PDB file of C-alpha atoms and ligand atoms in Angstrom:
ATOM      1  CA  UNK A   1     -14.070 -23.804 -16.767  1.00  0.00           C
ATOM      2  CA  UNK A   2     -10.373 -23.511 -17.699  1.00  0.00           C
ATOM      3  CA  UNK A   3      -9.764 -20.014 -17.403  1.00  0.00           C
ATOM      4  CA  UNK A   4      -7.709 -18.185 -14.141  1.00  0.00           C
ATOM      5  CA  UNK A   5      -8.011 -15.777 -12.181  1.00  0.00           C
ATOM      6  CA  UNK A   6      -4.332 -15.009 -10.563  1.00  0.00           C
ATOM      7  CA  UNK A   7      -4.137 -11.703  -8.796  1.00  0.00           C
ATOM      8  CA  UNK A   8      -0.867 -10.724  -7.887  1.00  0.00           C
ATOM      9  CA  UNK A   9       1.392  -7.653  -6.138  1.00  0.00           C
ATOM     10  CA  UNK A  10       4.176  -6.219  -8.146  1.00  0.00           C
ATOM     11  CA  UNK A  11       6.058  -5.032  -5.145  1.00  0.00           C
ATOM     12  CA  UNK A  12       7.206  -1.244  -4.532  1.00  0.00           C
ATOM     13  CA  UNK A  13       8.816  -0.733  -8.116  1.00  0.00           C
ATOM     14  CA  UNK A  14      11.777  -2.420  -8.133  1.00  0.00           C
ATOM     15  CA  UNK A  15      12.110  -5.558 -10.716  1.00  0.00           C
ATOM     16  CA  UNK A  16      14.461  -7.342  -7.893  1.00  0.00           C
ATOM     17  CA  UNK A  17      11.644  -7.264  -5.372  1.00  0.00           C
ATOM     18  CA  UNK A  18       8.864  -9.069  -7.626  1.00  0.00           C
ATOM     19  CA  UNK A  19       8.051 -12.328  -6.597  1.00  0.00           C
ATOM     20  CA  UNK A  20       9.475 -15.507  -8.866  1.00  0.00           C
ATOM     21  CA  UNK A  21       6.153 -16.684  -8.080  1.00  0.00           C
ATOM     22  CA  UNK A  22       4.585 -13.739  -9.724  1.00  0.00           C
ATOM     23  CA  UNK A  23       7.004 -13.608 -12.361  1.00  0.00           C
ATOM     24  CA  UNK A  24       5.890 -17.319 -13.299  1.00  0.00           C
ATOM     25  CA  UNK A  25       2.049 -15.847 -13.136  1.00  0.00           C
ATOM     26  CA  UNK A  26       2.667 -12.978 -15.910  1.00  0.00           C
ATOM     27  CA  UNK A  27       4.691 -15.237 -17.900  1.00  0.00           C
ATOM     28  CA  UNK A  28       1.534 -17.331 -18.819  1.00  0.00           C
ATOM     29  CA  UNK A  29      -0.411 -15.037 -18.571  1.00  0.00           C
ATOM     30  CA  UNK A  30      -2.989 -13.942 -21.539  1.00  0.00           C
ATOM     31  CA  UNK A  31      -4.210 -10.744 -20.335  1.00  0.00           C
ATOM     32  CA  UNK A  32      -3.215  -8.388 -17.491  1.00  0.00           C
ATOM     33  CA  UNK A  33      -5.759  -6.010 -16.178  1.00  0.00           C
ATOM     34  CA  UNK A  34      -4.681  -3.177 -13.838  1.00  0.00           C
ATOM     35  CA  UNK A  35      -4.320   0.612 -13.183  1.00  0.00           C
ATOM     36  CA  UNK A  36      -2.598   1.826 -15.851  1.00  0.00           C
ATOM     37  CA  UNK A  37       0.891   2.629 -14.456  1.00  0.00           C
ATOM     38  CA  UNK A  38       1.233  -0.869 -12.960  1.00  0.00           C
ATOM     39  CA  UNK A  39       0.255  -3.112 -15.760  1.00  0.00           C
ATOM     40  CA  UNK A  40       3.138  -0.366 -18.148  1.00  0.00           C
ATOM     41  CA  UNK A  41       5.303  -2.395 -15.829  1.00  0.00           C
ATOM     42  CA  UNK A  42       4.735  -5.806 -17.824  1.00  0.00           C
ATOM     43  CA  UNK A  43       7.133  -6.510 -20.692  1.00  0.00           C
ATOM     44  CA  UNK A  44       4.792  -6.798 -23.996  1.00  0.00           C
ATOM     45  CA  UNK A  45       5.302 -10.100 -25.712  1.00  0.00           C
ATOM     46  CA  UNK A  46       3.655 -12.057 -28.093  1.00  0.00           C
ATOM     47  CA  UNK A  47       0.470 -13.384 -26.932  1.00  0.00           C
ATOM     48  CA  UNK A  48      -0.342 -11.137 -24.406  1.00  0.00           C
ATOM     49  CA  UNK A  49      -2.867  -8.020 -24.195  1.00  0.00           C
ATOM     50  CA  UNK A  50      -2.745  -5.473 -21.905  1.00  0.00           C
ATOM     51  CA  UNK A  51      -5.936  -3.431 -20.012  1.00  0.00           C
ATOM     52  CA  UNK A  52      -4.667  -0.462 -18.192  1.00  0.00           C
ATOM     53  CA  UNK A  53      -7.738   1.283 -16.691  1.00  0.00           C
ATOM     54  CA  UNK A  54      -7.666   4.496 -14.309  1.00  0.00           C
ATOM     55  CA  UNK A  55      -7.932   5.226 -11.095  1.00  0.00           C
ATOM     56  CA  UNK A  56     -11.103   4.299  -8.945  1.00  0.00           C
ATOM     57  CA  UNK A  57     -12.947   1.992 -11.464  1.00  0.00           C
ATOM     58  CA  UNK A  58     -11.353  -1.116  -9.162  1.00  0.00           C
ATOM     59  CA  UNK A  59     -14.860  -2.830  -9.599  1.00  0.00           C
ATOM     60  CA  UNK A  60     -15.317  -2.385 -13.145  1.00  0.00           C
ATOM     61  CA  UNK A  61     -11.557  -3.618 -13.860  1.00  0.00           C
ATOM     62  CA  UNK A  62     -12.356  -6.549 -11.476  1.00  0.00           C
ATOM     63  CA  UNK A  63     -15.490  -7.415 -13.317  1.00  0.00           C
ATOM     64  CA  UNK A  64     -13.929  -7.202 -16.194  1.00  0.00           C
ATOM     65  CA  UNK A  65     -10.784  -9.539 -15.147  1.00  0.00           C
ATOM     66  CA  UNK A  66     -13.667 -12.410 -14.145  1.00  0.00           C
ATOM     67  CA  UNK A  67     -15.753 -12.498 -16.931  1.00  0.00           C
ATOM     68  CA  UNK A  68     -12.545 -13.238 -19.197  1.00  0.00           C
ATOM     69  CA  UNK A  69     -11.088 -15.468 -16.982  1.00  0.00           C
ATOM     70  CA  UNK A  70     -14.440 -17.015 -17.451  1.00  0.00           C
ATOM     71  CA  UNK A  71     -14.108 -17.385 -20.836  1.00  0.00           C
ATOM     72  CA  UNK A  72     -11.372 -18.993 -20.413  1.00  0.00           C
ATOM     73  CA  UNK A  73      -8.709 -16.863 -20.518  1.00  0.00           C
ATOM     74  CA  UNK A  74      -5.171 -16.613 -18.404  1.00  0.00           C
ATOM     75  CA  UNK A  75      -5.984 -13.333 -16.403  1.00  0.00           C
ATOM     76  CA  UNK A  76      -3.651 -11.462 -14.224  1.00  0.00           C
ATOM     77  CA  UNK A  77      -4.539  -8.580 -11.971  1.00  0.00           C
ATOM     78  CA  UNK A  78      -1.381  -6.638 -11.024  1.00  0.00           C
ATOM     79  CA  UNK A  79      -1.570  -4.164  -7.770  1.00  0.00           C
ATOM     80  CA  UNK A  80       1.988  -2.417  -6.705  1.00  0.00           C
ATOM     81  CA  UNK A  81       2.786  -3.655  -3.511  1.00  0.00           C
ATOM     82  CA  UNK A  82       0.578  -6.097  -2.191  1.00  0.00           C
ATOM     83  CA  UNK A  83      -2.396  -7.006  -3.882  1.00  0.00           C
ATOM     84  CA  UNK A  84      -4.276  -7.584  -0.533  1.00  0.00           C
ATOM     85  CA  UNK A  85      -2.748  -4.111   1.196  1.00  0.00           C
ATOM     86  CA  UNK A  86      -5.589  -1.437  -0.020  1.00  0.00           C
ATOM     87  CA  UNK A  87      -5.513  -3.064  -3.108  1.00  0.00           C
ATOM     88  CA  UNK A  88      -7.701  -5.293  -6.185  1.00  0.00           C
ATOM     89  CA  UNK A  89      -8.218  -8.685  -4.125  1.00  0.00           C
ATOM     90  CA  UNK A  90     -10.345  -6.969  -2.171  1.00  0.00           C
ATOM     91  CA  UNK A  91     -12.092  -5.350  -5.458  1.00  0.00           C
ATOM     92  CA  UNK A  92     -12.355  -8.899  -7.170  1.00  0.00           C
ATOM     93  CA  UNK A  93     -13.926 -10.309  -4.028  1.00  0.00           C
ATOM     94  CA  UNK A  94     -16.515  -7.843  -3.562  1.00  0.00           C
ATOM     95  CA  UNK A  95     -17.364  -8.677  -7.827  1.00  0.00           C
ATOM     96  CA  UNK A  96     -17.001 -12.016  -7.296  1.00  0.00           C
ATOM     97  CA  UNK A  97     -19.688 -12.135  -4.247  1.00  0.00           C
ATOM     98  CA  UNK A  98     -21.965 -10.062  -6.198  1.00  0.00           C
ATOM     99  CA  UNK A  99     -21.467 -12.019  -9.671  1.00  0.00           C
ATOM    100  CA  UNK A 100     -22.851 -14.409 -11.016  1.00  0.00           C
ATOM    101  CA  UNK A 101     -23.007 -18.127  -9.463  1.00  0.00           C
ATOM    102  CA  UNK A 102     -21.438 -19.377 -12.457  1.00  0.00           C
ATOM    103  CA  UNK A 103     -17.579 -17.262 -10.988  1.00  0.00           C
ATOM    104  CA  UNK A 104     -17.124 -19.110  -7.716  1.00  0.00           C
ATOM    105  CA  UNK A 105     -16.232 -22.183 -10.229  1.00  0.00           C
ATOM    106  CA  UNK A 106     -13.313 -20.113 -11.406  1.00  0.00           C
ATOM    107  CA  UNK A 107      -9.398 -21.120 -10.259  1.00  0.00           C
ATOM    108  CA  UNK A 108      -8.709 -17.621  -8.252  1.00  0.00           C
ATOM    109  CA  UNK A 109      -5.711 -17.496  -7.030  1.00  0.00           C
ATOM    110  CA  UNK A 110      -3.586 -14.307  -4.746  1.00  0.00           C
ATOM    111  CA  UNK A 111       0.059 -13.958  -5.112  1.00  0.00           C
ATOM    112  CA  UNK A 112       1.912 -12.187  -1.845  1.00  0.00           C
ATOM    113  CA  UNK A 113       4.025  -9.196  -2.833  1.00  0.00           C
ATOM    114  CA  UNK A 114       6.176  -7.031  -0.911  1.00  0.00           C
ATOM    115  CA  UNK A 115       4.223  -3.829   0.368  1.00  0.00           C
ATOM    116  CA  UNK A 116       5.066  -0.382   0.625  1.00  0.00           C
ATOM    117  CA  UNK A 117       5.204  -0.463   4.460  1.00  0.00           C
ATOM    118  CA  UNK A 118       7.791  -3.321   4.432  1.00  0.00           C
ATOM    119  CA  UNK A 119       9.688  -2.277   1.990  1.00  0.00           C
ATOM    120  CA  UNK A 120       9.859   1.034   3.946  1.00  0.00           C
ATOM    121  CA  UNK A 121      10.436  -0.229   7.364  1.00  0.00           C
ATOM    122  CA  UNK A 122      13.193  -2.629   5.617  1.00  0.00           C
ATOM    123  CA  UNK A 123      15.423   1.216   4.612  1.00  0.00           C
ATOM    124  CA  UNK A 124      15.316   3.147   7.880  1.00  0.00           C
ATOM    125  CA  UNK A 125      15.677  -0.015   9.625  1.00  0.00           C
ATOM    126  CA  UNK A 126      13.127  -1.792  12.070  1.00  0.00           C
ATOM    127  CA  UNK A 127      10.073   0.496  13.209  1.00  0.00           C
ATOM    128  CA  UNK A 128       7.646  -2.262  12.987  1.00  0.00           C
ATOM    129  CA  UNK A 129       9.617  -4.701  14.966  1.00  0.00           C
ATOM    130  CA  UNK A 130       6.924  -4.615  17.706  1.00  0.00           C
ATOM    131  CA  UNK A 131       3.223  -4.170  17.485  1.00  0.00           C
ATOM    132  CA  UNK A 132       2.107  -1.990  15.037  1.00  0.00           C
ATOM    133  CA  UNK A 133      -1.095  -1.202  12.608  1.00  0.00           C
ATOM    134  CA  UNK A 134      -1.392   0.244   8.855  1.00  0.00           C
ATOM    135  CA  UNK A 135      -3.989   2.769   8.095  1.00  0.00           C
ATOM    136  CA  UNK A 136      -5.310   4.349   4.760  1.00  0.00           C
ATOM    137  CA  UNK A 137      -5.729   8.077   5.213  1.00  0.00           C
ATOM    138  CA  UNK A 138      -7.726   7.613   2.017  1.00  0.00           C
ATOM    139  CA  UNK A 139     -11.328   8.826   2.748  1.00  0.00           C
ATOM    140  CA  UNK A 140     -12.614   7.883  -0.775  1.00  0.00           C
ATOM    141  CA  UNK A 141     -14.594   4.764   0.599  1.00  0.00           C
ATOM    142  CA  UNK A 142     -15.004   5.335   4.247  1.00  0.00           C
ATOM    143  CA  UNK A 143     -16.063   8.646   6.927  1.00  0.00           C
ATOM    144  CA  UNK A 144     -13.308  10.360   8.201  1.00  0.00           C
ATOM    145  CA  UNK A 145     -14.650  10.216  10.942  1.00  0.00           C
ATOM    146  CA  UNK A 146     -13.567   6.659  11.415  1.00  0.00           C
ATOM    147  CA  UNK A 147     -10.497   7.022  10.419  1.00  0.00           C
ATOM    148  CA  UNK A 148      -9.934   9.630  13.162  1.00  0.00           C
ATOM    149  CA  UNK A 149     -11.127   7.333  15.525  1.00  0.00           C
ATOM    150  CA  UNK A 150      -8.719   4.380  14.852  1.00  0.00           C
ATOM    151  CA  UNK A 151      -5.694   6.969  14.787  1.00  0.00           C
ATOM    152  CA  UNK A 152      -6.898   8.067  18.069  1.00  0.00           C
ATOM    153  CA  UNK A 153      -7.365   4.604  19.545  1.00  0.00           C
ATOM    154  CA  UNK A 154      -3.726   3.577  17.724  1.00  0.00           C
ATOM    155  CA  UNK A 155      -1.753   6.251  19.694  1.00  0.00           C
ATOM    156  CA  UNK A 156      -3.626   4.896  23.015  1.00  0.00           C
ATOM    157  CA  UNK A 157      -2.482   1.181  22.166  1.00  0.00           C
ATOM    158  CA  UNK A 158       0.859   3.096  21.660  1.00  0.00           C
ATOM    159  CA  UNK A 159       1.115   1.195  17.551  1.00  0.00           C
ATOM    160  CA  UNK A 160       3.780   2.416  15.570  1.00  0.00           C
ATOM    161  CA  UNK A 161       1.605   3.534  12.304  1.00  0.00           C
ATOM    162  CA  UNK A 162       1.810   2.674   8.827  1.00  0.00           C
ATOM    163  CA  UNK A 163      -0.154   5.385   6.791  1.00  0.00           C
ATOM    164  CA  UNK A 164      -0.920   4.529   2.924  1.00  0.00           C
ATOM    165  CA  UNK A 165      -2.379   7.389   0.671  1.00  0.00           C
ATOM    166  CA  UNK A 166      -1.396  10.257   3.488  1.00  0.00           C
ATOM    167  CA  UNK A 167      -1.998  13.223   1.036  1.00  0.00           C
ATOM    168  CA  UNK A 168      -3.105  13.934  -2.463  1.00  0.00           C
ATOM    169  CA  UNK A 169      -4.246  16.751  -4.767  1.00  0.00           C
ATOM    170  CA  UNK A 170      -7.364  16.353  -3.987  1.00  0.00           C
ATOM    171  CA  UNK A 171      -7.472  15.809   0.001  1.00  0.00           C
ATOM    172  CA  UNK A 172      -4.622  18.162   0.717  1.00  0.00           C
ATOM    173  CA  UNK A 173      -6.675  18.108   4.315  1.00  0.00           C
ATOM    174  CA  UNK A 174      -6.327  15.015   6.072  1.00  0.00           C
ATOM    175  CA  UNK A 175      -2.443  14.676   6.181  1.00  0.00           C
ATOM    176  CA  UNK A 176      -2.655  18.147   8.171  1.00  0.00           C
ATOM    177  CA  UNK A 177      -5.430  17.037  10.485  1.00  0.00           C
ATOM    178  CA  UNK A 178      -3.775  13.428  10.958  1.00  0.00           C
ATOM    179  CA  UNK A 179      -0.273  15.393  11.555  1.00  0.00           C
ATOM    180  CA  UNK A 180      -2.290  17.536  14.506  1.00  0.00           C
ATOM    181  CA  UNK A 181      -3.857  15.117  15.967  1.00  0.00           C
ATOM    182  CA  UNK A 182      -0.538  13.412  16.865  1.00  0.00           C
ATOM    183  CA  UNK A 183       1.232  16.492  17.841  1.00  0.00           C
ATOM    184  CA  UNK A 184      -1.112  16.738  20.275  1.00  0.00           C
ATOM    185  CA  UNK A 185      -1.768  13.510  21.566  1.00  0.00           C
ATOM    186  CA  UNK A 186       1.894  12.255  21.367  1.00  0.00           C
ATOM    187  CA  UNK A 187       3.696  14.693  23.607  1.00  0.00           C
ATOM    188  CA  UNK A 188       7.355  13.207  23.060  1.00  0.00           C
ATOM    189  CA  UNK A 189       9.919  13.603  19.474  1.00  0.00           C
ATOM    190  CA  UNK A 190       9.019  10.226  18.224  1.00  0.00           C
ATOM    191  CA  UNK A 191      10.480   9.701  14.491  1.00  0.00           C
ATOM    192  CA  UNK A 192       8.494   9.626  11.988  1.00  0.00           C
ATOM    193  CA  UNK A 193       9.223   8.069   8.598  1.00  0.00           C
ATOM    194  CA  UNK A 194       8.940   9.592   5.070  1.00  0.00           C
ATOM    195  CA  UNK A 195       9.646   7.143   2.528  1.00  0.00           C
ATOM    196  CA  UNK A 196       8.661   7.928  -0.766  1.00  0.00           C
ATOM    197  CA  UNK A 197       8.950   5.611  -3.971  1.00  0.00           C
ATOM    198  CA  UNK A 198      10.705   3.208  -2.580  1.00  0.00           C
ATOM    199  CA  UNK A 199      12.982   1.139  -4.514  1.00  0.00           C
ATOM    200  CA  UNK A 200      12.489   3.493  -7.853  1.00  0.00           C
ATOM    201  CA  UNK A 201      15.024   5.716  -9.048  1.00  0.00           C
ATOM    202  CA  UNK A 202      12.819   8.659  -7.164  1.00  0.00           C
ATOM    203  CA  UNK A 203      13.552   7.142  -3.756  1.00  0.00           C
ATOM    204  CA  UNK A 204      13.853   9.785  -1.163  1.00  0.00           C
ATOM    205  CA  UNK A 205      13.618   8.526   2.911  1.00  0.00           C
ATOM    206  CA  UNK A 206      13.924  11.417   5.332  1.00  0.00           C
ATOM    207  CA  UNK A 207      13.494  10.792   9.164  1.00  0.00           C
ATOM    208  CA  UNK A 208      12.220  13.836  11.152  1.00  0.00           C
ATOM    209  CA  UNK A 209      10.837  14.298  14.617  1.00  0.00           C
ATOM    210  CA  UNK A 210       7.006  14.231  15.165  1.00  0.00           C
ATOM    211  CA  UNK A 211       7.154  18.268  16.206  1.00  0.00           C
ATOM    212  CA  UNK A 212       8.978  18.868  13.754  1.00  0.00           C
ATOM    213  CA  UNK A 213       6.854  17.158  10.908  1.00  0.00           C
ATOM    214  CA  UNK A 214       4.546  19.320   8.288  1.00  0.00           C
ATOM    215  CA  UNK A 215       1.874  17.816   5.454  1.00  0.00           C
ATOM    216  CA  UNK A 216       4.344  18.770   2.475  1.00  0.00           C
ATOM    217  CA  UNK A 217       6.610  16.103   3.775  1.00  0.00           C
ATOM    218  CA  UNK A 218       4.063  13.842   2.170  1.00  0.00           C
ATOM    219  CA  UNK A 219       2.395  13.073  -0.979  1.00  0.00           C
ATOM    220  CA  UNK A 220       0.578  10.114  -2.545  1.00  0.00           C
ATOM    221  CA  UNK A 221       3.632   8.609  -3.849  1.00  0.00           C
ATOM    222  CA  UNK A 222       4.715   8.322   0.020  1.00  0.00           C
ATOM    223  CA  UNK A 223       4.232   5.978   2.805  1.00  0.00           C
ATOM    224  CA  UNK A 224       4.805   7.217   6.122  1.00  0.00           C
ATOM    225  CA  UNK A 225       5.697   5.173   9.165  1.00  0.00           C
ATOM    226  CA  UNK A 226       4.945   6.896  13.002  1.00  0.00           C
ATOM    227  CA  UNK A 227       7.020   5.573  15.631  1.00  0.00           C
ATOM    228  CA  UNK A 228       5.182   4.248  19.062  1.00  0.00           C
ATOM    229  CA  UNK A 229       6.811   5.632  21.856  1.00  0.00           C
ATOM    230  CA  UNK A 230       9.491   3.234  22.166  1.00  0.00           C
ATOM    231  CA  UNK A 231      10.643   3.500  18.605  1.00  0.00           C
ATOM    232  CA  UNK A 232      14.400   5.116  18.922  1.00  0.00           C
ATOM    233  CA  UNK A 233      17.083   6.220  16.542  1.00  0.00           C
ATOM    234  CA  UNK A 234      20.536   5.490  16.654  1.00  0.00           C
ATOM    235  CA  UNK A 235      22.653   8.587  14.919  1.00  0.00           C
ATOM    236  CA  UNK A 236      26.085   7.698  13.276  1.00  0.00           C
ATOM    237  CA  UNK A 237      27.605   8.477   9.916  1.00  0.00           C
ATOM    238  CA  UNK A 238      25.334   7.905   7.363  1.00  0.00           C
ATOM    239  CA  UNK A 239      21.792   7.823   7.426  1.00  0.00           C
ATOM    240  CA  UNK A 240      20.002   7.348  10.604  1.00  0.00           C
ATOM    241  CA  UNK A 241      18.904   3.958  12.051  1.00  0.00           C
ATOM    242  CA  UNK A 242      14.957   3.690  13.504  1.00  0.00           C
ATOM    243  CA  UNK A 243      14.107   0.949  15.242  1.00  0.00           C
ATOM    244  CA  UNK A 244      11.254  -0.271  17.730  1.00  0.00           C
ATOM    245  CA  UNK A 245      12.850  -2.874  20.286  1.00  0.00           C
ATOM    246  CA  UNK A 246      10.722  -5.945  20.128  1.00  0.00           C
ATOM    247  CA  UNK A 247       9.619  -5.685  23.977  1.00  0.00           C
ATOM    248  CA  UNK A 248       7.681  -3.379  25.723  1.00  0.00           C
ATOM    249  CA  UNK A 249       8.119  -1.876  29.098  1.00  0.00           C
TER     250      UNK A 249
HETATM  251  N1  LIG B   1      -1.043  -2.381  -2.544  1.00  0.00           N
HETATM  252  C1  LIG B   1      -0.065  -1.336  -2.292  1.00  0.00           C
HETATM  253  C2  LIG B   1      -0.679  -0.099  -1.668  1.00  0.00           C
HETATM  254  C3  LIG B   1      -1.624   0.639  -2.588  1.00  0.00           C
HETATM  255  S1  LIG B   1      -2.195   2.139  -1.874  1.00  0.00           S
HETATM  256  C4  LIG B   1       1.041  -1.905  -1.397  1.00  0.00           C
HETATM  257  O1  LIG B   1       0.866  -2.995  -0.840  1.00  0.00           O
HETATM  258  O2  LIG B   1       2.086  -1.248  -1.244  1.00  0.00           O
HETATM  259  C5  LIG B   1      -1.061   3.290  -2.605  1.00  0.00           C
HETATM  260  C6  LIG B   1      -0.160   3.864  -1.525  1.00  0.00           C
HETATM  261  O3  LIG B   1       0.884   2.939  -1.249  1.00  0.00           O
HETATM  262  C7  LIG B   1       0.575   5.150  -1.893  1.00  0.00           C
HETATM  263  O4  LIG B   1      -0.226   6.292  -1.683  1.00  0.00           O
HETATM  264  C8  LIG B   1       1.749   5.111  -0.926  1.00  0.00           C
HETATM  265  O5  LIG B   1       1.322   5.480   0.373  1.00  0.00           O
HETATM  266  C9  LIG B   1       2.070   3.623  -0.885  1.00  0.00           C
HETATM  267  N2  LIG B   1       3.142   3.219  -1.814  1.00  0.00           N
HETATM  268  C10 LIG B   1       3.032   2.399  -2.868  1.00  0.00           C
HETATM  269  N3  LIG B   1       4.242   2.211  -3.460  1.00  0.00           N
HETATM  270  C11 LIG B   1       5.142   2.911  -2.735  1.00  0.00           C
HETATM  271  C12 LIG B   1       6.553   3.103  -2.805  1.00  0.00           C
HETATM  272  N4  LIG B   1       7.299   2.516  -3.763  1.00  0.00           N
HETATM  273  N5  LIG B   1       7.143   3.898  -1.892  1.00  0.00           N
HETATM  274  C13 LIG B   1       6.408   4.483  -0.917  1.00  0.00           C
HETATM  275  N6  LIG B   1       5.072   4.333  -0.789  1.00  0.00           N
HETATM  276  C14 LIG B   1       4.444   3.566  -1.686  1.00  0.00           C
END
């Protein structure tokens, strides 16, 4: 089999922060398969076809990414961010494990790229610069239940908190709930982190106390970073400096 199977992260939106390594992939690419505002951000050219899909059919998209890169073809699969960060590697494993015998032949290959979280921490300055964990607030594939549980067990470990997919249209909910439970189980004025679209022309970061915090500060174009208790902010001209010393008391 000669076909491959490269899937790769495009970063947070800025060109600058795409991988050369990635750039290399798409340039050989023959097709790119993706959600459809992330594969827009290929260049067309000559020789290559697009296949932007919607939301939530990950598996059908990564199905559809093997069984042309088994017919030989020069597939891509482009996430934003990271591809392995609540993204399509995971999709194209769980296809590939359930394929056909005839896939695990196939040259697969995952490309690094810069995730939201980083690229976040990386403007306000270092919150995650001691232990810290990344949650998706998503319940589309897992209980709440659960993920009420690891928040829970995350402010006990005292983690600074990365949370991906805090609020949309349709789960206007769990932002508010997620928001309440650490208002009451933090009892200090942590920061908290609002970074949304990082490194696009809609960039907005806004640092705001934990009390002080409300769900409308988020939305799914957002990633939001919760200090641990530790995590301080030095004030001076200019925009605010967070950062989580790297030991702990
Ligand atoms: N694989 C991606 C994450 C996909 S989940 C990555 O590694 O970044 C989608 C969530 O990522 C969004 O709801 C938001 O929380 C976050 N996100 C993606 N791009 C972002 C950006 N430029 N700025 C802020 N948050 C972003």
């Amino acid at each position: 089999m000669t076909g491959t199977l490269t899937i790769v992260g495009l970063g947070p939106g800025a060109d600058d922060l795409i991988t050369p390594e990635v750039q290399s992939a798409l340039a050989e690419a023959t097709d790119v398969v993706g959600y459809i505002p992330y594969v827009a951000r290929v260049a067309d050219r000559p020789g290559l076809t697009k296949h932007a899909s919607d939301n939530r059919v990950e598996l059908d998209r990564a199905q559809h990414a093997l069984g042309m890169a088994a017919d030989g073809r020069r597939v891509v699969v482009v996430s934003s961010g990271d591809p392995g960060v609540f993204a399509m590697a995971s999709a194209v494993f769980e296809a590939l494990e359930a394929g056909p015998a005839e896939w695990r032949g196939l040259d697969i290959r995952v490309l690094p790229g810069i995730t939201a979280m980083l690229a976040a921490a990386a403007r306000a300055g270092a919150p995650l610069g001691h232990d810290f964990c990344a949650i998706n607030l998503s319940d589309n594939l897992k209980p709440w239940s659960l993920i009420e549980k690891r928040l829970k067990l995350a402010v006990e470990a005292d983690f600074a908190m990365a949370f991906y997919n805090p609020r949309s249209k349709a789960r206007p909910q769990g932002f508010e709930k997620t928001l309440a439970l650490l208002q009451k189980t933090c009892a200090d004025t942590r920061p908290v982190i609002f970074a949304r679209a990082v490194s696009t022309r809609d960039e907005q970061v806004n640092v705001v106390a934990l009390p002080e915090c409300t769900a409308e500060m988020a939305d799914m174009r957002t990633v939001v970073i919760v200090g641990s208790s530790q995590t301080r902010v030095i004030h001076r001209t200019g925009a605010p400096i967070v950062y989580t010393p790297r030991s702990a008391p």
